[in-house]
Short mmCIF file of C-alpha atoms in Angstrom, two decimals:
data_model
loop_
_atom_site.label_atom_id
_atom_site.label_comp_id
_atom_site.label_asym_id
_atom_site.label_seq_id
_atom_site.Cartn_x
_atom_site.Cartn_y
_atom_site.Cartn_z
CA UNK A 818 101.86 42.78 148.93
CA UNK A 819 104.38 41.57 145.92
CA UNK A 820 101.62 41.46 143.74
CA UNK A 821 100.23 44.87 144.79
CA UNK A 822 103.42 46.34 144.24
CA UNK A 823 103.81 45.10 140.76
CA UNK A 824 100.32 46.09 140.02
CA UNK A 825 101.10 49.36 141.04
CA UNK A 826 103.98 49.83 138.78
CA UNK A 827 102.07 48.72 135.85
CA UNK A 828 99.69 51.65 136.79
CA UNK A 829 102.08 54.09 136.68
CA UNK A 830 104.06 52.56 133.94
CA UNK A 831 101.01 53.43 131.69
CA UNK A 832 100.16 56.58 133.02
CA UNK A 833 103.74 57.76 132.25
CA UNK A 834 103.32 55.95 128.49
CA UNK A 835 100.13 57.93 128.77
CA UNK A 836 101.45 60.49 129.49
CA UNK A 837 104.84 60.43 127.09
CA UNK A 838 102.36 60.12 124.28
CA UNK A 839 100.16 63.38 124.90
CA UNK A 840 103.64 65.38 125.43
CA UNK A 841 104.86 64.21 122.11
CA UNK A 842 101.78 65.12 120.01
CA UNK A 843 100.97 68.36 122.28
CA UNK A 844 104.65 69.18 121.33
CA UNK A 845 103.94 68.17 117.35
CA UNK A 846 100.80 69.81 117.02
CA UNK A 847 102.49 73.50 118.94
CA UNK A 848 105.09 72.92 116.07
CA UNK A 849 102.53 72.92 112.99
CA UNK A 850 101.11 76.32 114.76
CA UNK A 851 104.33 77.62 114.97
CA UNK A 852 105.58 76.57 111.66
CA UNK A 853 102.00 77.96 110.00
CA UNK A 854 102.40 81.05 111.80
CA UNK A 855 106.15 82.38 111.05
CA UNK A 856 105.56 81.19 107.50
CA UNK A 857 102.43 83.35 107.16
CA UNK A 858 104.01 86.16 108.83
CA UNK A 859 106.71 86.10 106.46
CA UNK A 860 104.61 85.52 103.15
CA UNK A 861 105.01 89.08 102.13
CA UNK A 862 108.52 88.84 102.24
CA UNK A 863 108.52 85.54 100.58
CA UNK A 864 106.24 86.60 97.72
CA UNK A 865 107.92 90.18 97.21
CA UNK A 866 110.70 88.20 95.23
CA UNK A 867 108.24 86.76 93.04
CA UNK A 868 108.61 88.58 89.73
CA UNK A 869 104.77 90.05 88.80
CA UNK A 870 104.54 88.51 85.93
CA UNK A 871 104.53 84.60 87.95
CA UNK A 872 101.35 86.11 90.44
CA UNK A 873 98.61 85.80 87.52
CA UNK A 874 97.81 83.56 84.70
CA UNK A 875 96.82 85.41 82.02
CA UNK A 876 94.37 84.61 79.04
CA UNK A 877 95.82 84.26 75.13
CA UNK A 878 93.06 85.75 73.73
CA UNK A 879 91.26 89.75 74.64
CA UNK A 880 89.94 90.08 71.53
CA UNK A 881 86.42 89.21 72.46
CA UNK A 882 83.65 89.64 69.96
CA UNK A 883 80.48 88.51 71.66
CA UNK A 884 79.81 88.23 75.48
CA UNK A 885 77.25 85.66 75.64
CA UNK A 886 74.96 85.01 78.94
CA UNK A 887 74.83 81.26 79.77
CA UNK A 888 71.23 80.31 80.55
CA UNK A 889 72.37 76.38 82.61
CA UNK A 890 72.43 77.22 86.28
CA UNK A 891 73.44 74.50 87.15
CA UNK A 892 76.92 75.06 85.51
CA UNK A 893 78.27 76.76 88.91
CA UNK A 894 77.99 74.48 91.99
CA UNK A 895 78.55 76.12 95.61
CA UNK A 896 78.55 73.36 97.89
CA UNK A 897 77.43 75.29 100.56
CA UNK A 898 74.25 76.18 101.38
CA UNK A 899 72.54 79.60 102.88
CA UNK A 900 73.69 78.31 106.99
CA UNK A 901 76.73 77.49 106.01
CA UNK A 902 77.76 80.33 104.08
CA UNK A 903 77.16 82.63 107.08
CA UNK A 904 79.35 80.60 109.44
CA UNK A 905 81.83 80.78 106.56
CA UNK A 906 81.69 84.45 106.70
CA UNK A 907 81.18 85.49 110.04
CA UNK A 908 84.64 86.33 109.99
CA UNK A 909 83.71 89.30 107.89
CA UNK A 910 82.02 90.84 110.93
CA UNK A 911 82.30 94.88 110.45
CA UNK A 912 83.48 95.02 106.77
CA UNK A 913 81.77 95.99 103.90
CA UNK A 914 80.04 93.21 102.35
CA UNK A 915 76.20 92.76 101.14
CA UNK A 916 75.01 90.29 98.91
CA UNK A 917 75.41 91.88 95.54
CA UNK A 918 74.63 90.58 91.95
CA UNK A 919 77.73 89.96 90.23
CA UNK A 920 78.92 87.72 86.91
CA UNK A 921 80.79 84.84 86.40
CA UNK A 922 83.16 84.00 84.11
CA UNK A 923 82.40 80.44 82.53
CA UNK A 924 85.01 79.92 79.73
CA UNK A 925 86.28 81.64 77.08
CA UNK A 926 85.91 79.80 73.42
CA UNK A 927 86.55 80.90 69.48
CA UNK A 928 86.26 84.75 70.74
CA UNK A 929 82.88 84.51 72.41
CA UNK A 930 83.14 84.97 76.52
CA UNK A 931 80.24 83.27 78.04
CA UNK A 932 78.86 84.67 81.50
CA UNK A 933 76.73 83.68 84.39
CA UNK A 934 74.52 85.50 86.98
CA UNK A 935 76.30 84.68 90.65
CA UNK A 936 75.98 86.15 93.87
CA UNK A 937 78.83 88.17 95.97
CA UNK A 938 78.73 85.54 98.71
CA UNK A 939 78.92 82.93 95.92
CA UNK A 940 82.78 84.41 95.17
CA UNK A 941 83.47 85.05 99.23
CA UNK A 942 82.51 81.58 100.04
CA UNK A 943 84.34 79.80 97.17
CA UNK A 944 87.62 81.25 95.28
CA UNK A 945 88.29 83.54 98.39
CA UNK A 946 87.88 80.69 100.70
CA UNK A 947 90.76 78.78 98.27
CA UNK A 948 92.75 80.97 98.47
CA UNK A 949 91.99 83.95 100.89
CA UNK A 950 93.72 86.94 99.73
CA UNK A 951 92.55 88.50 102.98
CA UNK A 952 92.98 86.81 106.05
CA UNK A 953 93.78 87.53 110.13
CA UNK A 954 96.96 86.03 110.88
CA UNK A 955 96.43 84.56 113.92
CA UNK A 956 99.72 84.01 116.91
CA UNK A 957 100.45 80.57 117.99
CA UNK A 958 98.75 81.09 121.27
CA UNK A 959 95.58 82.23 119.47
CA UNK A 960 95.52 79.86 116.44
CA UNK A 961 95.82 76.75 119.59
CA UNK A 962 93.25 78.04 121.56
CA UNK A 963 90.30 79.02 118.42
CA UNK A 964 91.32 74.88 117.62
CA UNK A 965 90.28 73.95 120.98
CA UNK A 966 88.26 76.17 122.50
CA UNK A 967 86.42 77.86 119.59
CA UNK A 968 83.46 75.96 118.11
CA UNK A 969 82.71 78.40 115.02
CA UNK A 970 86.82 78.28 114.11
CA UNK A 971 86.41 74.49 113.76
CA UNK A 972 83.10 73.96 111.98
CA UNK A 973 84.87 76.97 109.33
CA UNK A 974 87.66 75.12 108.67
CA UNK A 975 85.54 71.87 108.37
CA UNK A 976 84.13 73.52 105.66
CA UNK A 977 87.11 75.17 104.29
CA UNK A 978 88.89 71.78 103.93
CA UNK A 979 85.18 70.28 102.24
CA UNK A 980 85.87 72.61 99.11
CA UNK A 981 89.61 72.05 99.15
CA UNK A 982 88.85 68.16 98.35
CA UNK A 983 86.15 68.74 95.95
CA UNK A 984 88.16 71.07 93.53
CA UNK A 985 91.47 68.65 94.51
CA UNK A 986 89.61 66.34 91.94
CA UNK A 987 90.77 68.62 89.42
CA UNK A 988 94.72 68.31 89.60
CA UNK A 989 96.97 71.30 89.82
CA UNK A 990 95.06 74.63 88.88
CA UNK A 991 97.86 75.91 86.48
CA UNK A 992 96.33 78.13 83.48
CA UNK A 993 93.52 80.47 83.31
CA UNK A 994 91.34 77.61 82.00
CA UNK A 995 92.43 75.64 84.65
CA UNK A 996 90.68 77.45 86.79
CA UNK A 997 87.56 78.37 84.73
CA UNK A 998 87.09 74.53 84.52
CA UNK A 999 86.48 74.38 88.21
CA UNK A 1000 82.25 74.48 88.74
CA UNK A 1001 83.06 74.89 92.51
CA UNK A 1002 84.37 78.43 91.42
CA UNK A 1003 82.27 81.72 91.70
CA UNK A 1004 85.49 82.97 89.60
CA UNK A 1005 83.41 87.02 89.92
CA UNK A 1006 84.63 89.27 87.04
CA UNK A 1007 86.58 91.73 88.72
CA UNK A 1008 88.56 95.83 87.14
CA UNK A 1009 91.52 96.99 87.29
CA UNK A 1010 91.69 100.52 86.14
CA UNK A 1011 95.25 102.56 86.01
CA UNK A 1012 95.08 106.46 85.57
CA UNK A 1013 97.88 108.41 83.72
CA UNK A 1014 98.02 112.41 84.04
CA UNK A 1015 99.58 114.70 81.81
CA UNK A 1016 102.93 114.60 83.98
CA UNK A 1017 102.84 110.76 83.33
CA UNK A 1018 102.19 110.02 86.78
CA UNK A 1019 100.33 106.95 87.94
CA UNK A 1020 96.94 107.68 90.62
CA UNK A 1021 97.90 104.99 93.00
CA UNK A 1022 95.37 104.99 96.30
CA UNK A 1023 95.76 103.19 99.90
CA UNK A 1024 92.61 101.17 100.20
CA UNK A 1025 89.88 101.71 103.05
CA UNK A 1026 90.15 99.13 106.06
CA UNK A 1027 86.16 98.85 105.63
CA UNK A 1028 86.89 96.81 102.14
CA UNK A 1029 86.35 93.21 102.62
CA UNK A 1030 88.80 92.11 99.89
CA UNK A 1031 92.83 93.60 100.63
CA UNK A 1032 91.39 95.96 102.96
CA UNK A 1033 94.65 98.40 103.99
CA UNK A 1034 96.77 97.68 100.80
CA UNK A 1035 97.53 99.88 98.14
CA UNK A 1036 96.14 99.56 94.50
CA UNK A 1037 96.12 101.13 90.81
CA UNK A 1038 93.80 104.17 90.67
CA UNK A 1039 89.80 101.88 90.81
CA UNK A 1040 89.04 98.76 91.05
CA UNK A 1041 85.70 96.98 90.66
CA UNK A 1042 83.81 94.48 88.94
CA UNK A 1043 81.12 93.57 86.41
CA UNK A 1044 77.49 93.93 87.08
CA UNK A 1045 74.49 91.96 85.60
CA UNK A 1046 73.60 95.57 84.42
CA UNK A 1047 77.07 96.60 82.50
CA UNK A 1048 76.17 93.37 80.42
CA UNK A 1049 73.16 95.19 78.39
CA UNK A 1050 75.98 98.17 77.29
CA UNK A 1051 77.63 97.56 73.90
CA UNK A 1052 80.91 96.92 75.86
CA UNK A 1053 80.01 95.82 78.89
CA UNK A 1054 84.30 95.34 80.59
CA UNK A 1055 85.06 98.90 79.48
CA UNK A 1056 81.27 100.61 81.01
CA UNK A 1057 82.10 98.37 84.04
CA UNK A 1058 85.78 100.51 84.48
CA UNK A 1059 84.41 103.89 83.40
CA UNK A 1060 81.39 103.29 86.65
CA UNK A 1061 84.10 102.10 88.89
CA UNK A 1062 86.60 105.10 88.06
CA UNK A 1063 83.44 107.50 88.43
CA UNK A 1064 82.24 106.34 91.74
CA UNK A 1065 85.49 106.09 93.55
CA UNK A 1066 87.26 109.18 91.59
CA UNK A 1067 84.66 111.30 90.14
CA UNK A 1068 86.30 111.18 86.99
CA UNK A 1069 85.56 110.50 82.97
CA UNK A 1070 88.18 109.16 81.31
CA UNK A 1071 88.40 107.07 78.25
CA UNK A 1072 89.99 103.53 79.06
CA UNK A 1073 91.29 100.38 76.82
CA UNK A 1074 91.66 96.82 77.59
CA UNK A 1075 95.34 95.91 78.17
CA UNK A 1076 95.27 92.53 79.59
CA UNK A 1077 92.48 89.43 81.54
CA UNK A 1078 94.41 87.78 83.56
CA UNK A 1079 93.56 85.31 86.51
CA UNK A 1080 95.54 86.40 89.93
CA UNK A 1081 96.67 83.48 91.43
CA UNK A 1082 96.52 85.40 95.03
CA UNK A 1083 92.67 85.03 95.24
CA UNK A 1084 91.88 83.01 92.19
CA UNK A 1085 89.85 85.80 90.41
CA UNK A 1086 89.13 86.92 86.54
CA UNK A 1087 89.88 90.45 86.08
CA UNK A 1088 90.05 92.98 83.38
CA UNK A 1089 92.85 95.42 83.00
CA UNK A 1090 92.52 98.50 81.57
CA UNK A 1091 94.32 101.91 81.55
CA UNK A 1092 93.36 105.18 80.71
CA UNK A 1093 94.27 109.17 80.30
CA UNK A 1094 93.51 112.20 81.41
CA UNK A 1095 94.72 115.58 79.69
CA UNK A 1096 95.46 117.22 83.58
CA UNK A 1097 97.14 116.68 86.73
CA UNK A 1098 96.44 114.82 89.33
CA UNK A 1099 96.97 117.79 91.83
CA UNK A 1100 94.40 119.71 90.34
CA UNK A 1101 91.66 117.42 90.62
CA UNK A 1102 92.10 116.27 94.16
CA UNK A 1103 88.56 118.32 95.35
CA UNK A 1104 86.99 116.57 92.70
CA UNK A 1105 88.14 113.00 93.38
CA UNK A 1106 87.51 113.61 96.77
CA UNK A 1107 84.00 114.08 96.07
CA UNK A 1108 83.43 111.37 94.70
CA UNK A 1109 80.59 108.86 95.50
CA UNK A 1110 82.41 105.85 97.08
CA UNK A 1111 85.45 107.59 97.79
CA UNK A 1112 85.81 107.37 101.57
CA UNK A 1113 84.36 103.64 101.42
CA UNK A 1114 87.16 102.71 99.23
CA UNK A 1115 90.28 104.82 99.49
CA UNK A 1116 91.83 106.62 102.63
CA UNK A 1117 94.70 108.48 101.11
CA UNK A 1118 95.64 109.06 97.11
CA UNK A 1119 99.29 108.91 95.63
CA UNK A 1120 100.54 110.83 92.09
CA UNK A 1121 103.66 108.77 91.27
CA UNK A 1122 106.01 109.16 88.79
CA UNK A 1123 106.13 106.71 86.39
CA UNK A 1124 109.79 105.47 86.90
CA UNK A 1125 109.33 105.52 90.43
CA UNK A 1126 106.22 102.88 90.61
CA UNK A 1127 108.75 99.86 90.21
CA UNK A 1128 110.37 100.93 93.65
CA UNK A 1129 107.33 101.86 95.34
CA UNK A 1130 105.26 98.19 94.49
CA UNK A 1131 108.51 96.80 95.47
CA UNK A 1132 108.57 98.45 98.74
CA UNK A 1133 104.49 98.45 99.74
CA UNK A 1134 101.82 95.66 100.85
CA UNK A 1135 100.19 95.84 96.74
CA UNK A 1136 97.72 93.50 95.65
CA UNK A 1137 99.24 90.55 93.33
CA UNK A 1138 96.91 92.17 90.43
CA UNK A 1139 98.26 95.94 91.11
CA UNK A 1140 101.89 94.40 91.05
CA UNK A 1141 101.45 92.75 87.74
CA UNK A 1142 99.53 95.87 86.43
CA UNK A 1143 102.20 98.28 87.35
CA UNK A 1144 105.28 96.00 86.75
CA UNK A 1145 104.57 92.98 84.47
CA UNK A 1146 107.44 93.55 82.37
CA UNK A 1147 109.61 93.30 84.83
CA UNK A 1148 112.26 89.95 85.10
CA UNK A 1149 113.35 88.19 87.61
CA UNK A 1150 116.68 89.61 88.30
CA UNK A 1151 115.54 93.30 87.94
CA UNK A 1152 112.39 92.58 89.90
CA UNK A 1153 114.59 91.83 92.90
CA UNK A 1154 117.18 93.98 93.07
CA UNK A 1155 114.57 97.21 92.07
CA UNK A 1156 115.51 100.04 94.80
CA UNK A 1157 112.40 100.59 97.38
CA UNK A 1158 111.24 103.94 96.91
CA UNK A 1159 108.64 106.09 99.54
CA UNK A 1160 105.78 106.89 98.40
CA UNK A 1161 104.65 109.14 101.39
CA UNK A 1162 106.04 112.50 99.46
CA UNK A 1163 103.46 111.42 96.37
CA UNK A 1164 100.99 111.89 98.69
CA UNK A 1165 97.64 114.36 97.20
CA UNK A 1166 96.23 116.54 99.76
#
């Protein structure tokens, strides 16, 4: 009986050291969640007090002469094949996304910008997957349950974390060729387009919820990116704009390169341009409206005064690229304490 009694206790002594040791990592592994989620929920806040000009890296040299097509394939590497880049984007379920022709940017040398054919995917399933400038934030409960329960959740992030160690081989991704270094990057040329009317207001436009990338943020007046086609024109950055401002505004305007910059919110070239028209906004609204992508891309359109725009990308959900567009030249100290303006009474109806 002695010796059932002590053999007993032994039992139950590791059952409750069993037991001590799931509570303990249950309660660690609820704290991560928590932790993850109420510092993703409170990344806008943290990153509005982020001057714009610290969002992007930007290039030294726009003056490009030559564009030049790169002919070695096997240059850009995605590590993921056609299977895997489905589960990767079945998240993506009910957006707009097809598997589009688009053009890399390789590297930039002695004034000559050298390009490669990629696929859309390529960029979703690659720099957007590094650093997702779009994603579902998830509540504790949620996030611990898709970990456990949710098969698909787990073999993503299995993948996710795959291309997080193969460009950790690099080091710290801090210039623009940093990142055009990295052959596990799709690194898509994308526009950025800002409009100017005779009133020297800015066209700013709430984006459609159907967009895959910053669906439901605001942004400068069109936004795009470079097509395998735009590379046959004689300027192929500046045709790329003028399509983009014509399909989602139905408008000609006549647009300059101001800046290339790499945003560091998705990891992605892009080409910044502005341009002018000799009218006002207000007038034009039926024929912006009409244009061809128009209710894909925009819901609602926005003529803001100039000294007004610092308030209202201060106040708004803009992307990092729109911020530094509109506001680059602002510092630190004026960045932060810039009053919040509405922009509901710019509104174009």
């Amino acid at each position: 009986m002695w010796a059932m009694g002590l053999y007993l206790c032994e039992i139950l002594k590791d059952l409750l050291t069993n037991l001590i040791k799931v509570t303990i990592t249950g309660g660690v592994l609820w704290g991560v969640v928590l932790l993850n989620y109420y510092l993703k929920r409170n990344q806008l806040f943290i990153c509005k007090g982020i001057k714009p000009s610290n969002r992007v890296f930007r290039c030294m040299n726009i003056a490009f002469e030559e564009i030049r097509i790169e002919e070695d394939e096997k240059k850009f590497k995605n590590i993921f094949d056609e299977k895997e880049k489905k589960q990767l984007l079945a998240h993506s379920a009910g957006k707009k996304i097809f598997d589009g022709d688009m053009v890399r940017l390789s590297k930039v040398n002695n004034n000559i910008c050298f390009v490669q054919k990629i696929k859309y995917f390529d960029f979703l399933t690659t720099n957007l997957i590094f650093k997702p400038a779009s994603s579902k934030l998830l509540s504790p409960k949620d996030a611990l349950w898709h970990m456990i329960f949710d098969e698909e959740f787990r073999v993503r992030n299995k993948l996710e974390n795959r291309l997080k160690s193969k460009v950790a081989w690099y080091g710290k991704l801090k210039s623009f060729d940093a990142i055009l270094n990295v052959d596990e990057f799709a690194n898509a040329i994308a526009t950025s387009v800002v409009l100017r009317d005779n009133q020297d207001r800015i066209l700013i436009v709430k984006r459609s919820n159907k967009n895959a990338i910053s669906s439901g943020d605001f942004a400068v007046s069109a936004t795009g990116s470079l097509k395998i086609e735009d590379l046959e024109k004689e300027n192929p950055f500046i045709c790329a704009g003028l399509r983009e401002v014509k399909e989602e505004l139905n408008l000609d305007v006549p647009l300059k390169i101001t800046d290339i910059i790499i945003v560091k919110q998705k990891y992605q070239p892009v080409i910044l341009m502005e341009g002018k028209i000799e009218q006002n906004f207000s007038e034009l609204v039926e024929t912006i409206k009409k244009a061809i992508d128009y209710n894909n891309e925009n819901t609602k359109i926005y003529a803001v005064p100039c000294k007004e725009i610092r308030g209202i990308a201060r106040k708004y959900k803009f992307t990092d690229t729109s911020i530094y567009q509109l506001a680059g030249t602002c510092n630190a100290l004026s960045w932060f304490f810039t009053k919040k303006r509405n922009i509901h009474k710019y509104e174009l109806k």
